[in-house]
Short mmCIF file of C-alpha atoms in Angstrom, two decimals:
data_model
loop_
_atom_site.label_atom_id
_atom_site.label_comp_id
_atom_site.label_asym_id
_atom_site.label_seq_id
_atom_site.Cartn_x
_atom_site.Cartn_y
_atom_site.Cartn_z
CA MET A 1 40.54 -15.89 -26.91
CA ARG A 2 38.13 -18.78 -26.36
CA ALA A 3 39.59 -19.41 -22.93
CA MET A 4 39.22 -15.72 -22.08
CA ILE A 5 35.56 -15.69 -23.15
CA LEU A 6 34.81 -18.83 -21.11
CA LYS A 7 36.59 -17.31 -18.11
CA GLU A 8 34.47 -14.16 -18.34
CA PHE A 9 31.29 -16.24 -18.56
CA ARG A 10 32.29 -18.20 -15.46
CA GLU A 11 32.99 -15.01 -13.53
CA LEU A 12 29.69 -13.53 -14.68
CA ARG A 13 27.86 -16.68 -13.58
CA ARG A 14 29.32 -16.31 -10.09
CA ASP A 15 28.31 -12.62 -9.92
CA HIS A 16 24.62 -13.11 -9.19
CA ARG A 17 23.94 -9.39 -8.66
CA THR A 18 25.23 -8.42 -12.11
CA VAL A 19 23.21 -11.24 -13.69
CA ALA A 20 20.14 -10.00 -11.81
CA MET A 21 20.76 -6.47 -13.10
CA LEU A 22 21.09 -7.79 -16.66
CA VAL A 23 17.78 -9.63 -16.36
CA VAL A 24 15.70 -7.43 -14.04
CA LEU A 25 16.63 -3.99 -15.41
CA PRO A 26 15.48 -4.64 -19.02
CA LEU A 27 12.23 -6.18 -17.74
CA LEU A 28 11.73 -3.20 -15.43
CA LEU A 29 12.34 -0.68 -18.21
CA LEU A 30 10.07 -2.60 -20.60
CA THR A 31 7.27 -2.66 -18.02
CA ILE A 32 7.63 0.99 -17.13
CA PHE A 33 7.88 2.42 -20.61
CA GLY A 34 5.45 -0.06 -22.10
CA PHE A 35 2.65 0.49 -19.61
CA ALA A 36 3.40 3.62 -17.57
CA ALA A 37 4.81 6.02 -20.17
CA ASN A 38 1.45 7.57 -20.93
CA PHE A 39 0.61 11.26 -20.68
CA THR A 40 -3.04 10.83 -21.66
CA VAL A 41 -5.54 11.38 -18.83
CA ASP A 42 -8.64 9.27 -19.45
CA SER A 43 -10.77 10.58 -16.59
CA LEU A 44 -11.13 14.03 -14.99
CA THR A 45 -12.65 13.48 -11.57
CA THR A 46 -15.19 16.23 -10.89
CA VAL A 47 -17.36 17.49 -8.04
CA ALA A 48 -20.41 19.71 -8.65
CA VAL A 49 -21.55 22.08 -5.90
CA GLY A 50 -24.25 24.72 -5.48
CA PRO A 51 -28.05 24.86 -5.79
CA GLN A 52 -28.03 23.95 -9.51
CA ALA A 53 -25.29 21.31 -9.17
CA GLN A 54 -27.46 18.50 -10.55
CA GLU A 55 -28.66 20.54 -13.54
CA ALA A 56 -25.13 21.71 -14.37
CA ALA A 57 -23.78 18.16 -14.12
CA ASP A 58 -26.55 16.85 -16.40
CA ARG A 59 -25.96 19.65 -18.91
CA ILE A 60 -22.21 19.01 -19.03
CA ALA A 61 -22.70 15.25 -19.31
CA ALA A 62 -25.13 15.75 -22.20
CA SER A 63 -22.70 17.92 -24.12
CA PRO A 64 -20.74 16.08 -26.85
CA ALA A 65 -17.65 18.05 -25.76
CA SER A 66 -17.75 16.81 -22.15
CA GLY A 67 -15.21 14.15 -23.10
CA THR A 68 -13.36 12.76 -20.07
CA ILE A 69 -15.22 14.79 -17.41
CA ASP A 70 -16.37 12.32 -14.77
CA VAL A 71 -18.78 13.86 -12.25
CA ARG A 72 -18.39 11.68 -9.15
CA SER A 73 -20.06 13.82 -6.50
CA ILE A 74 -22.98 16.28 -6.51
CA ARG A 75 -23.32 18.51 -3.42
CA PRO A 76 -26.17 21.06 -3.67
CA SER A 77 -25.64 22.25 -0.09
CA GLU A 78 -21.99 23.24 -0.56
CA GLY A 79 -20.47 26.35 -2.11
CA ARG A 80 -17.36 27.65 -3.83
CA ALA A 81 -15.19 27.56 -0.67
CA ASP A 82 -16.01 23.87 -0.21
CA ALA A 83 -15.10 23.19 -3.84
CA VAL A 84 -11.75 24.96 -3.40
CA ASP A 85 -11.09 22.90 -0.24
CA ALA A 86 -11.88 19.69 -2.14
CA LEU A 87 -9.40 20.63 -4.86
CA ALA A 88 -6.77 21.64 -2.25
CA ALA A 89 -7.14 18.21 -0.66
CA ASP A 90 -6.42 16.66 -4.09
CA ARG A 91 -9.68 14.75 -4.11
CA TYR A 92 -10.82 15.99 -7.56
CA ASP A 93 -9.35 17.45 -10.75
CA LEU A 94 -12.29 19.78 -11.46
CA ALA A 95 -15.07 21.48 -9.54
CA VAL A 96 -18.27 22.80 -11.13
CA VAL A 97 -19.62 25.66 -9.02
CA THR A 98 -23.17 26.97 -9.40
CA SER A 99 -24.77 29.83 -7.55
CA ALA A 100 -28.27 31.30 -7.31
CA GLY A 101 -27.33 34.57 -8.98
CA ALA A 102 -25.36 33.24 -11.95
CA GLU A 103 -26.71 31.44 -15.00
CA THR A 104 -23.32 30.13 -16.16
CA PRO A 105 -21.55 27.69 -13.82
CA GLU A 106 -17.91 28.20 -12.93
CA VAL A 107 -15.39 25.40 -13.53
CA LEU A 108 -12.38 25.39 -11.19
CA ILE A 109 -9.34 23.44 -12.41
CA ASP A 110 -6.56 22.14 -10.14
CA GLY A 111 -3.39 23.44 -11.81
CA THR A 112 -1.04 21.28 -9.71
CA ASN A 113 -2.08 18.11 -11.55
CA LEU A 114 -0.38 19.39 -14.68
CA PHE A 115 -1.43 16.83 -17.28
CA ALA A 116 -4.97 16.62 -15.91
CA ALA A 117 -5.19 20.43 -15.94
CA GLN A 118 -3.97 20.62 -19.55
CA ALA A 119 -6.50 17.98 -20.55
CA ALA A 120 -9.20 19.83 -18.60
CA ASN A 121 -8.38 23.09 -20.37
CA VAL A 122 -8.99 21.44 -23.74
CA VAL A 123 -12.25 19.84 -22.63
CA VAL A 124 -13.57 22.99 -20.94
CA ALA A 125 -12.67 25.09 -23.98
CA GLY A 126 -14.86 22.75 -26.02
CA LEU A 127 -17.84 23.56 -23.79
CA GLY A 128 -17.69 27.18 -24.96
CA ASP A 129 -19.93 29.67 -23.18
CA GLN A 130 -21.63 26.97 -21.12
CA VAL A 131 -19.03 27.40 -18.34
CA ARG A 132 -16.54 29.98 -16.95
CA PRO A 133 -13.15 28.24 -16.40
CA GLU A 134 -10.55 29.26 -13.82
CA VAL A 135 -7.25 27.50 -13.01
CA LEU A 136 -6.34 27.47 -9.31
CA PHE A 137 -2.99 27.02 -7.48
CA ASN A 138 -0.93 27.17 -10.71
CA PRO A 139 -2.77 29.63 -12.97
CA ASP A 140 -0.17 29.66 -15.77
CA LEU A 141 0.34 25.88 -15.58
CA GLU A 142 4.07 26.33 -14.97
CA THR A 143 5.90 23.00 -15.18
CA SER A 144 8.60 24.19 -12.77
CA TRP A 145 6.00 24.84 -10.07
CA VAL A 146 4.97 21.18 -10.19
CA MET A 147 8.48 19.76 -10.64
CA VAL A 148 10.32 21.63 -7.86
CA PRO A 149 8.41 19.96 -4.96
CA ALA A 150 8.93 16.59 -6.64
CA LEU A 151 12.63 17.29 -7.21
CA ILE A 152 13.07 18.02 -3.50
CA GLY A 153 11.92 14.47 -2.75
CA LEU A 154 14.07 13.07 -5.54
CA ILE A 155 17.19 14.79 -4.17
CA LEU A 156 16.45 13.47 -0.67
CA THR A 157 16.00 9.99 -2.12
CA PHE A 158 19.33 10.21 -3.93
CA ILE A 159 21.22 11.38 -0.83
CA GLY A 160 19.52 8.99 1.56
CA THR A 161 19.78 5.87 -0.60
CA ILE A 162 22.96 6.07 -2.66
CA ILE A 163 25.25 8.28 -0.58
CA THR A 164 24.35 6.58 2.72
CA SER A 165 24.71 3.03 1.40
CA ILE A 166 28.06 3.77 -0.28
CA GLY A 167 29.38 5.48 2.87
CA LEU A 168 28.47 2.54 5.12
CA VAL A 169 29.80 -0.04 2.66
CA LYS A 170 33.14 1.79 2.51
CA GLU A 171 33.33 1.72 6.31
CA ARG A 172 32.68 -2.00 6.31
CA ALA A 173 35.43 -2.50 3.72
CA ALA A 174 37.79 -0.52 5.98
CA GLY A 175 36.82 -2.71 8.96
CA THR A 176 35.58 0.12 11.19
CA LEU A 177 32.02 -1.24 11.48
CA GLU A 178 33.25 -4.56 12.89
CA GLN A 179 35.21 -2.66 15.56
CA LEU A 180 31.97 -1.04 16.69
CA ALA A 181 30.51 -4.49 17.38
CA VAL A 182 32.84 -5.03 20.34
CA MET A 183 32.11 -1.66 21.88
CA PRO A 184 29.35 -1.13 24.49
CA LEU A 185 26.90 0.28 21.95
CA ARG A 186 23.52 -0.99 20.79
CA PRO A 187 23.07 -1.50 17.00
CA VAL A 188 20.37 1.17 16.94
CA ASP A 189 22.80 3.60 18.60
CA VAL A 190 25.41 2.80 15.97
CA ILE A 191 22.91 3.32 13.12
CA VAL A 192 21.58 6.59 14.52
CA GLY A 193 25.14 7.84 15.04
CA LYS A 194 26.10 6.86 11.52
CA ILE A 195 23.10 8.33 9.73
CA ALA A 196 22.85 11.53 11.80
CA PRO A 197 25.33 13.45 9.56
CA TYR A 198 23.50 12.26 6.42
CA PHE A 199 20.17 13.26 7.97
CA LEU A 200 21.41 16.76 8.80
CA LEU A 201 23.04 17.24 5.38
CA ALA A 202 19.91 16.02 3.60
CA ALA A 203 17.75 18.34 5.72
CA LEU A 204 20.06 21.22 4.79
CA ASP A 205 19.79 20.25 1.12
CA MET A 206 15.99 20.21 1.45
CA ALA A 207 16.00 23.74 2.85
CA VAL A 208 18.43 25.03 0.22
CA VAL A 209 16.63 23.41 -2.74
CA THR A 210 13.27 24.67 -1.49
CA ALA A 211 14.59 28.20 -1.07
CA LEU A 212 16.28 28.17 -4.49
CA GLY A 213 13.13 26.79 -6.11
CA MET A 214 11.12 29.64 -4.63
CA LEU A 215 13.77 32.24 -5.52
CA ILE A 216 14.70 31.13 -9.04
CA PHE A 217 11.46 29.63 -10.34
CA GLY A 218 9.01 31.67 -8.29
CA VAL A 219 7.38 28.58 -6.77
CA PRO A 220 4.98 29.70 -4.02
CA PHE A 221 4.93 28.27 -0.51
CA THR A 222 1.36 28.77 0.62
CA GLY A 223 0.98 26.08 3.29
CA SER A 224 2.36 25.15 6.69
CA VAL A 225 6.15 24.95 7.09
CA LEU A 226 5.64 22.61 10.06
CA VAL A 227 3.72 20.04 7.97
CA PHE A 228 6.36 20.25 5.24
CA VAL A 229 9.23 19.74 7.72
CA LEU A 230 7.38 16.89 9.46
CA ALA A 231 6.77 15.04 6.19
CA GLY A 232 10.37 15.71 5.08
CA ALA A 233 11.81 14.29 8.32
CA ILE A 234 9.66 11.14 8.10
CA PHE A 235 10.55 10.71 4.43
CA LEU A 236 14.25 11.04 5.29
CA PHE A 237 13.95 8.20 7.80
CA VAL A 238 12.47 6.02 5.02
CA VAL A 239 15.19 6.72 2.44
CA LEU A 240 18.01 6.58 5.02
CA GLY A 241 16.63 3.23 6.17
CA LEU A 242 16.72 2.04 2.56
CA GLY A 243 20.35 3.19 2.34
CA VAL A 244 21.30 1.33 5.53
CA PHE A 245 19.45 -1.79 4.36
CA ILE A 246 21.23 -1.72 0.99
CA SER A 247 24.59 -1.37 2.77
CA THR A 248 23.90 -4.53 4.78
CA VAL A 249 23.30 -6.66 1.68
CA SER A 250 26.19 -5.22 -0.36
CA GLN A 251 29.81 -6.23 -0.11
CA ASN A 252 31.30 -3.25 -1.96
CA ALA A 253 30.42 0.14 -3.42
CA GLY A 254 29.64 -1.31 -6.85
CA GLN A 255 27.01 -3.66 -5.44
CA ALA A 256 25.54 -0.83 -3.36
CA ILE A 257 25.19 1.36 -6.47
CA GLN A 258 23.54 -1.49 -8.40
CA ALA A 259 21.01 -2.10 -5.62
CA ALA A 260 20.37 1.63 -5.20
CA ILE A 261 19.64 1.99 -8.93
CA LEU A 262 17.05 -0.78 -8.68
CA VAL A 263 15.43 1.14 -5.81
CA LEU A 264 15.72 4.60 -7.38
CA LEU A 265 14.55 3.87 -10.91
CA PRO A 266 10.94 2.89 -10.05
CA GLN A 267 10.68 5.89 -7.72
CA ILE A 268 11.68 8.27 -10.52
CA LEU A 269 9.40 6.77 -13.15
CA LEU A 270 6.41 5.39 -11.19
CA SER A 271 5.88 7.92 -8.39
CA GLY A 272 3.93 10.29 -10.62
CA ILE A 273 6.58 13.01 -10.97
CA ILE A 274 7.02 12.31 -14.71
CA PHE A 275 4.04 10.21 -15.80
CA PRO A 276 0.66 10.84 -14.14
CA LEU A 277 -0.43 7.98 -11.90
CA ASP A 278 -4.01 8.23 -13.15
CA ALA A 279 -2.83 7.46 -16.69
CA MET A 280 -1.13 4.19 -15.67
CA PRO A 281 -2.80 0.78 -15.74
CA LEU A 282 -4.06 -0.30 -12.32
CA GLY A 283 -1.39 -2.99 -11.85
CA VAL A 284 1.48 -0.57 -12.53
CA ARG A 285 -0.25 2.17 -10.52
CA TRP A 286 -0.16 -0.02 -7.41
CA ILE A 287 3.63 -0.19 -7.69
CA GLY A 288 3.59 3.60 -7.50
CA TYR A 289 1.39 3.44 -4.41
CA CYS A 290 4.09 1.34 -2.68
CA LEU A 291 6.84 3.95 -3.24
CA PRO A 292 7.62 6.56 -0.55
CA LEU A 293 8.41 9.30 -3.11
CA THR A 294 4.77 9.15 -4.28
CA TYR A 295 3.53 10.27 -0.87
CA PHE A 296 6.22 12.88 -0.18
CA THR A 297 5.54 14.48 -3.58
CA GLU A 298 1.83 14.57 -2.74
CA VAL A 299 2.56 16.31 0.56
CA ALA A 300 5.14 18.73 -0.91
CA GLN A 301 2.87 19.80 -3.77
CA GLY A 302 -0.11 20.02 -1.46
CA VAL A 303 1.69 22.22 1.08
CA MET A 304 3.64 24.44 -1.33
CA LEU A 305 1.10 24.95 -4.11
CA ARG A 306 -2.36 24.26 -2.71
CA GLY A 307 -1.83 25.37 0.89
CA ALA A 308 -3.25 22.07 2.14
CA GLY A 309 -3.02 21.37 5.87
CA LEU A 310 -2.45 18.23 7.89
CA ASP A 311 -6.22 17.59 7.94
CA SER A 312 -6.07 17.05 4.16
CA LEU A 313 -2.64 15.40 3.99
CA TRP A 314 -2.89 13.05 6.98
CA LEU A 315 -3.16 9.94 4.80
CA PRO A 316 0.19 10.32 2.94
CA VAL A 317 1.84 11.36 6.23
CA VAL A 318 0.50 8.24 7.97
CA VAL A 319 1.60 6.01 5.07
CA LEU A 320 5.08 7.56 5.17
CA SER A 321 5.22 6.98 8.94
CA GLY A 322 4.32 3.31 8.47
CA MET A 323 7.00 2.96 5.79
CA ALA A 324 9.56 4.63 8.08
CA VAL A 325 8.84 2.16 10.89
CA ALA A 326 8.93 -0.87 8.57
CA VAL A 327 12.01 0.12 6.54
CA PHE A 328 14.03 1.45 9.47
CA GLY A 329 13.13 -1.58 11.58
CA ALA A 330 14.28 -3.92 8.80
CA ALA A 331 17.48 -1.89 8.40
CA VAL A 332 18.25 -2.09 12.15
CA TRP A 333 17.59 -5.82 12.14
CA ARG A 334 19.88 -6.40 9.15
CA PHE A 335 22.53 -4.05 10.52
CA ARG A 336 22.54 -5.82 13.89
CA ALA A 337 22.95 -9.19 12.18
CA SER A 338 25.76 -7.90 9.98
CA ILE A 339 27.94 -6.35 12.72
CA THR A 340 27.29 -8.77 15.57
CA PRO A 341 30.24 -11.19 15.82
CA ARG A 342 29.36 -14.87 15.85
CA ARG A 343 30.41 -16.56 19.04
CA PRO A 344 30.99 -20.27 19.41
CA ARG A 345 28.64 -22.26 21.63
CA GLY A 346 29.55 -22.16 25.29
CA ALA A 347 31.32 -18.81 24.97
CA ARG A 348 28.75 -17.15 27.20
CA GLY A 349 29.38 -16.80 30.93
CA SER A 350 32.06 -15.22 32.98
CA ALA A 351 34.91 -16.27 30.74
CA GLY A 352 33.11 -14.92 27.67
CA ASP A 353 32.30 -11.67 29.44
CA ALA A 354 35.87 -11.27 30.54
CA GLY A 355 37.05 -11.81 26.99
CA ALA A 356 34.60 -9.25 25.67
CA VAL A 357 35.72 -6.71 28.25
CA ALA A 358 39.35 -7.28 27.35
CA GLU A 359 38.50 -6.96 23.66
CA ARG A 360 36.65 -3.67 24.23
CA ALA A 361 39.57 -2.37 26.27
CA ALA A 362 41.94 -3.23 23.45
CA VAL A 363 39.78 -1.39 20.92
CA ALA A 364 39.48 1.61 23.24
CA ARG A 365 43.30 1.76 23.53
#
């Protein structure tokens, strides 16, 4: 038995990926659940508009029940439509709207930020007759309305990262990827050809899940389909690039699954789809800002629930585009290095070319 235990320890010591999982995963879970697992919203960002905006903001701030309301902008020259646009652009959680003909200001609450909206409902209820509350975009504060757009991104992440990496790793184990290296194809052509089926299947899944979410859960789709499709396509390039990159650093399906879990877990827990980003400490929140699912969820919720356009969602779309270029470029670079056969020095020239041609002809036959 002692010899068996020592043998297992030696094998475990040689398996650096498993050791990394045993060390990194507990630390990751401890960090996430210790710092990020917090549903309490400490600050409700607020904009006050209308001719009595300053007076309403001062009155709310002076109230003992104002709690976490944080008035960050006062705009006397703007009206209710501007306040609705500011909420649709996800710049504030609340909007205090005053008008010349009304003595009681109206408080508009963004219902798509579920935990912030629930906290706002409690705070606004404490103000009593001082304000008239109204919840926009998700009037009944349905959890499914907020979760379905996020789940679309999560499903795309799962397909693009795990399924793609496992598929490519299996091809490498079968030796078919190495055969492609001697064919007259560029690495980027090989990658695009390999991921095209996954891209189309993931796009089909996105359409089906979106339609089922609208049909079964009654989730509205109030914005532009074009913006939604554009963001979905860019996001797919990011997650497919992650899948290709993982396949290049994995030797078998088990290693690919381990690496994919390390990529997926932070996206599930730190992208804001479970725990609100605003409730996380700043250091942990910045991890969420580095995850592509954070930005796709922002676009999906903005388009489907708030009817936001590209003028409001350009920042997450631009960030996703930058991630797509960086991740896909790294994946192409790694893929090229992994399938390009190493040639001995002096192999270049006519003799080398002739050998390559003969090799390609043999593969073609």
